[in-house]
Every structure is written in C-alpha cells, then in structure tokens.
Amino acid sequence: MVATSGTVGTTVAFQDSAQDIQTENEALHAENEELREQLSETREDEKAAKSRAEDLNEQLKTRNEDVDTLVSELEKKEKMLNASQARLAESRENRAGMSRSEMKKRLDYLCAQPENRDRFGCQEFGPGG
C-alpha cells in the first residue's frame, strides 16, 4: 500500500507540476502574443513615420526649389533695379549739364521717333505741339 500511495503521490505531484507548467506556458503564450501585437504596432508606427518623413522631405524639397526660384527672380530684379538706378544717375548727370534749349532740342529729337511719342508724351509737348 505504501508503494501505491507513493505512486499516487508522485503522480499527483507530476500532475501539479504539469499543471503549473501548463499555466506558465499559457501565461508566456499570452505575453508572447501581446509582445507580437506591440511589435506589429511598432512596425506600423515606424512605417507610418517613415511615410510621413518621406512626405515632409518631398515638401521640403519643393519649398527649397520655390525658394531657389524666388531668390533667382529677386537677383534678376535687383540687377534690373541697379541698372535702372545707374541709368537714372547718368540721366541726371547729363541733364544737369544741359541748358533748357538743349533739353528742348533733345526732346524734339526723341519725339521725332514714332516709337518714343507715347513714352515721352510727345503728343502734348513735341514738335508742332
């Protein structure tokens, strides 16, 4: 009888041990599933973040191109302004040395050219006017 109760005790101990192992396995399996879900979410988040970064990089590239275009246009306008200011300064220097009759002769000369009539208001002040 001692042998039987020893066998039963061992069997019960094995069953308890097997139950503990099963319970621990289930807990580990649940934890593993949770970690897989978190990993999957992390991968999705990383994929979304990467996509967002690519979108932002494309926007930045476009804006940089826009800035380059604007800078180029500004440089062209600055050159035109500088040239215009230089012409204006030259015109003032030339005009400062002209007498009134020389200015009238110059205006008459310019108004004699058809392409200048509107530009200089020749219909009001030109020859015969």
Tab-separated table of C-alpha atoms in Angstrom:
chain	number	residue	atom	x	y	z
A	1	MET	CA	0.000	0.000	0.000
A	2	VAL	CA	2.910	2.272	0.664
A	3	ALA	CA	4.089	1.723	-2.871
A	4	THR	CA	0.669	2.638	-4.229
A	5	SER	CA	0.362	5.784	-2.171
A	6	GLY	CA	3.917	6.718	-3.208
A	7	THR	CA	2.965	6.236	-6.828
A	8	VAL	CA	-0.233	8.205	-6.381
A	9	GLY	CA	1.711	10.964	-4.588
A	10	THR	CA	4.260	11.043	-7.374
A	11	THR	CA	1.509	11.072	-9.987
A	12	VAL	CA	-0.289	13.913	-8.197
A	13	ALA	CA	2.999	15.779	-7.885
A	14	PHE	CA	3.644	15.290	-11.617
A	15	GLN	CA	0.105	16.413	-12.409
A	16	ASP	CA	0.533	19.512	-10.221
A	17	SER	CA	3.878	20.174	-11.825
A	18	ALA	CA	2.406	19.632	-15.287
A	19	GLN	CA	-0.490	21.984	-14.417
A	20	ASP	CA	1.975	24.623	-13.185
A	21	ILE	CA	3.988	24.238	-16.380
A	22	GLN	CA	0.788	24.470	-18.470
A	23	THR	CA	-0.314	27.597	-16.588
A	24	GLU	CA	3.142	29.122	-17.020
A	25	ASN	CA	3.116	28.194	-20.734
A	26	GLU	CA	-0.279	29.841	-21.184
A	27	ALA	CA	0.957	32.972	-19.421
A	28	LEU	CA	4.090	33.002	-21.589
A	29	HIS	CA	1.987	32.408	-24.699
A	30	ALA	CA	-0.294	35.331	-23.771
A	31	GLU	CA	2.729	37.546	-23.082
A	32	ASN	CA	4.260	36.444	-26.382
A	33	GLU	CA	1.049	37.342	-28.261
A	34	GLU	CA	0.964	40.740	-26.551
A	35	LEU	CA	4.590	41.375	-27.500
A	36	ARG	CA	3.875	40.347	-31.115
A	37	GLU	CA	0.956	42.785	-31.238
A	38	GLN	CA	3.156	45.534	-29.812
A	39	LEU	CA	5.867	44.691	-32.337
A	40	SER	CA	3.329	44.764	-35.144
A	41	GLU	CA	2.015	48.136	-33.933
A	42	THR	CA	5.588	49.411	-33.644
A	43	ARG	CA	6.314	48.302	-37.207
A	44	GLU	CA	3.130	50.001	-38.409
A	45	ASP	CA	4.079	53.148	-36.477
A	46	GLU	CA	7.575	53.036	-37.961
A	47	LYS	CA	6.128	52.559	-41.445
A	48	ALA	CA	3.738	55.490	-40.920
A	49	ALA	CA	6.562	57.625	-39.514
A	50	LYS	CA	8.775	56.751	-42.466
A	51	SER	CA	5.994	57.625	-44.898
A	52	ARG	CA	5.395	60.931	-43.087
A	53	ALA	CA	9.133	61.683	-43.169
A	54	GLU	CA	9.214	60.999	-46.913
A	55	ASP	CA	6.227	63.322	-47.409
A	56	LEU	CA	7.892	66.033	-45.345
A	57	ASN	CA	11.150	65.597	-47.266
A	58	GLU	CA	9.262	65.992	-50.540
A	59	GLN	CA	7.543	69.132	-49.234
A	60	LEU	CA	10.905	70.477	-48.079
A	61	LYS	CA	12.437	69.744	-51.471
A	62	THR	CA	9.578	71.574	-53.199
A	63	ARG	CA	9.879	74.535	-50.854
A	64	ASN	CA	13.639	74.668	-51.374
A	65	GLU	CA	13.045	74.735	-55.125
A	66	ASP	CA	10.483	77.519	-54.621
A	67	VAL	CA	12.985	79.461	-52.525
A	68	ASP	CA	15.671	78.981	-55.177
A	69	THR	CA	13.244	80.276	-57.821
A	70	LEU	CA	12.319	83.282	-55.693
A	71	VAL	CA	15.967	84.056	-54.964
A	72	SER	CA	16.757	83.838	-58.671
A	73	GLU	CA	13.869	86.168	-59.516
A	74	LEU	CA	14.943	88.549	-56.766
A	75	GLU	CA	18.514	88.587	-58.083
A	76	LYS	CA	17.241	89.378	-61.595
A	77	LYS	CA	15.052	92.186	-60.263
A	78	GLU	CA	17.932	93.519	-58.200
A	79	LYS	CA	20.136	93.617	-61.317
A	80	MET	CA	17.374	95.405	-63.232
A	81	LEU	CA	16.946	97.876	-60.376
A	82	ASN	CA	20.689	98.522	-60.193
A	83	ALA	CA	20.839	99.065	-63.955
A	84	SER	CA	17.816	101.363	-63.795
A	85	GLN	CA	19.368	103.339	-60.941
A	86	ALA	CA	22.606	103.628	-62.899
A	87	ARG	CA	20.711	104.915	-65.960
A	88	LEU	CA	18.787	107.365	-63.792
A	89	ALA	CA	22.005	108.668	-62.226
A	90	GLU	CA	23.560	109.001	-65.672
A	91	SER	CA	20.443	110.775	-66.949
A	92	ARG	CA	20.563	113.205	-64.021
A	93	GLU	CA	24.239	113.905	-64.671
A	94	ASN	CA	23.539	114.516	-68.360
A	95	ARG	CA	20.505	116.645	-67.651
A	96	ALA	CA	22.304	118.690	-65.013
A	97	GLY	CA	24.771	119.900	-67.641
A	98	MET	CA	22.096	120.717	-70.285
A	99	SER	CA	20.610	124.100	-70.838
A	100	ARG	CA	16.878	124.483	-71.303
A	101	SER	CA	17.252	124.884	-75.060
A	102	GLU	CA	19.449	121.745	-75.230
A	103	MET	CA	16.774	119.799	-73.329
A	104	LYS	CA	14.106	121.067	-75.756
A	105	LYS	CA	16.247	120.049	-78.754
A	106	ARG	CA	16.815	116.619	-77.184
A	107	LEU	CA	13.077	116.179	-76.540
A	108	ASP	CA	12.290	117.301	-80.094
A	109	TYR	CA	14.795	114.750	-81.400
A	110	LEU	CA	13.285	111.962	-79.277
A	111	CYS	CA	9.730	112.914	-80.223
A	112	ALA	CA	10.635	112.766	-83.914
A	113	GLN	CA	10.939	108.998	-83.490
A	114	PRO	CA	7.476	107.355	-83.592
A	115	GLU	CA	8.331	104.694	-81.000
A	116	ASN	CA	9.038	107.419	-78.412
A	117	ARG	CA	5.861	109.507	-78.769
A	118	ASP	CA	3.871	107.719	-76.063
A	119	ARG	CA	6.894	107.253	-73.866
A	120	PHE	CA	7.778	110.939	-73.663
A	121	GLY	CA	4.309	112.450	-74.029
A	122	CYS	CA	5.222	113.909	-77.392
A	123	GLN	CA	1.611	114.390	-78.470
A	124	GLU	CA	1.405	117.174	-75.870
A	125	PHE	CA	4.892	118.690	-75.957
A	126	GLY	CA	6.545	117.582	-79.190
A	127	PRO	CA	7.164	119.434	-82.428
A	128	GLY	CA	4.202	121.394	-83.578
A	129	GLY	CA	2.633	120.936	-80.151
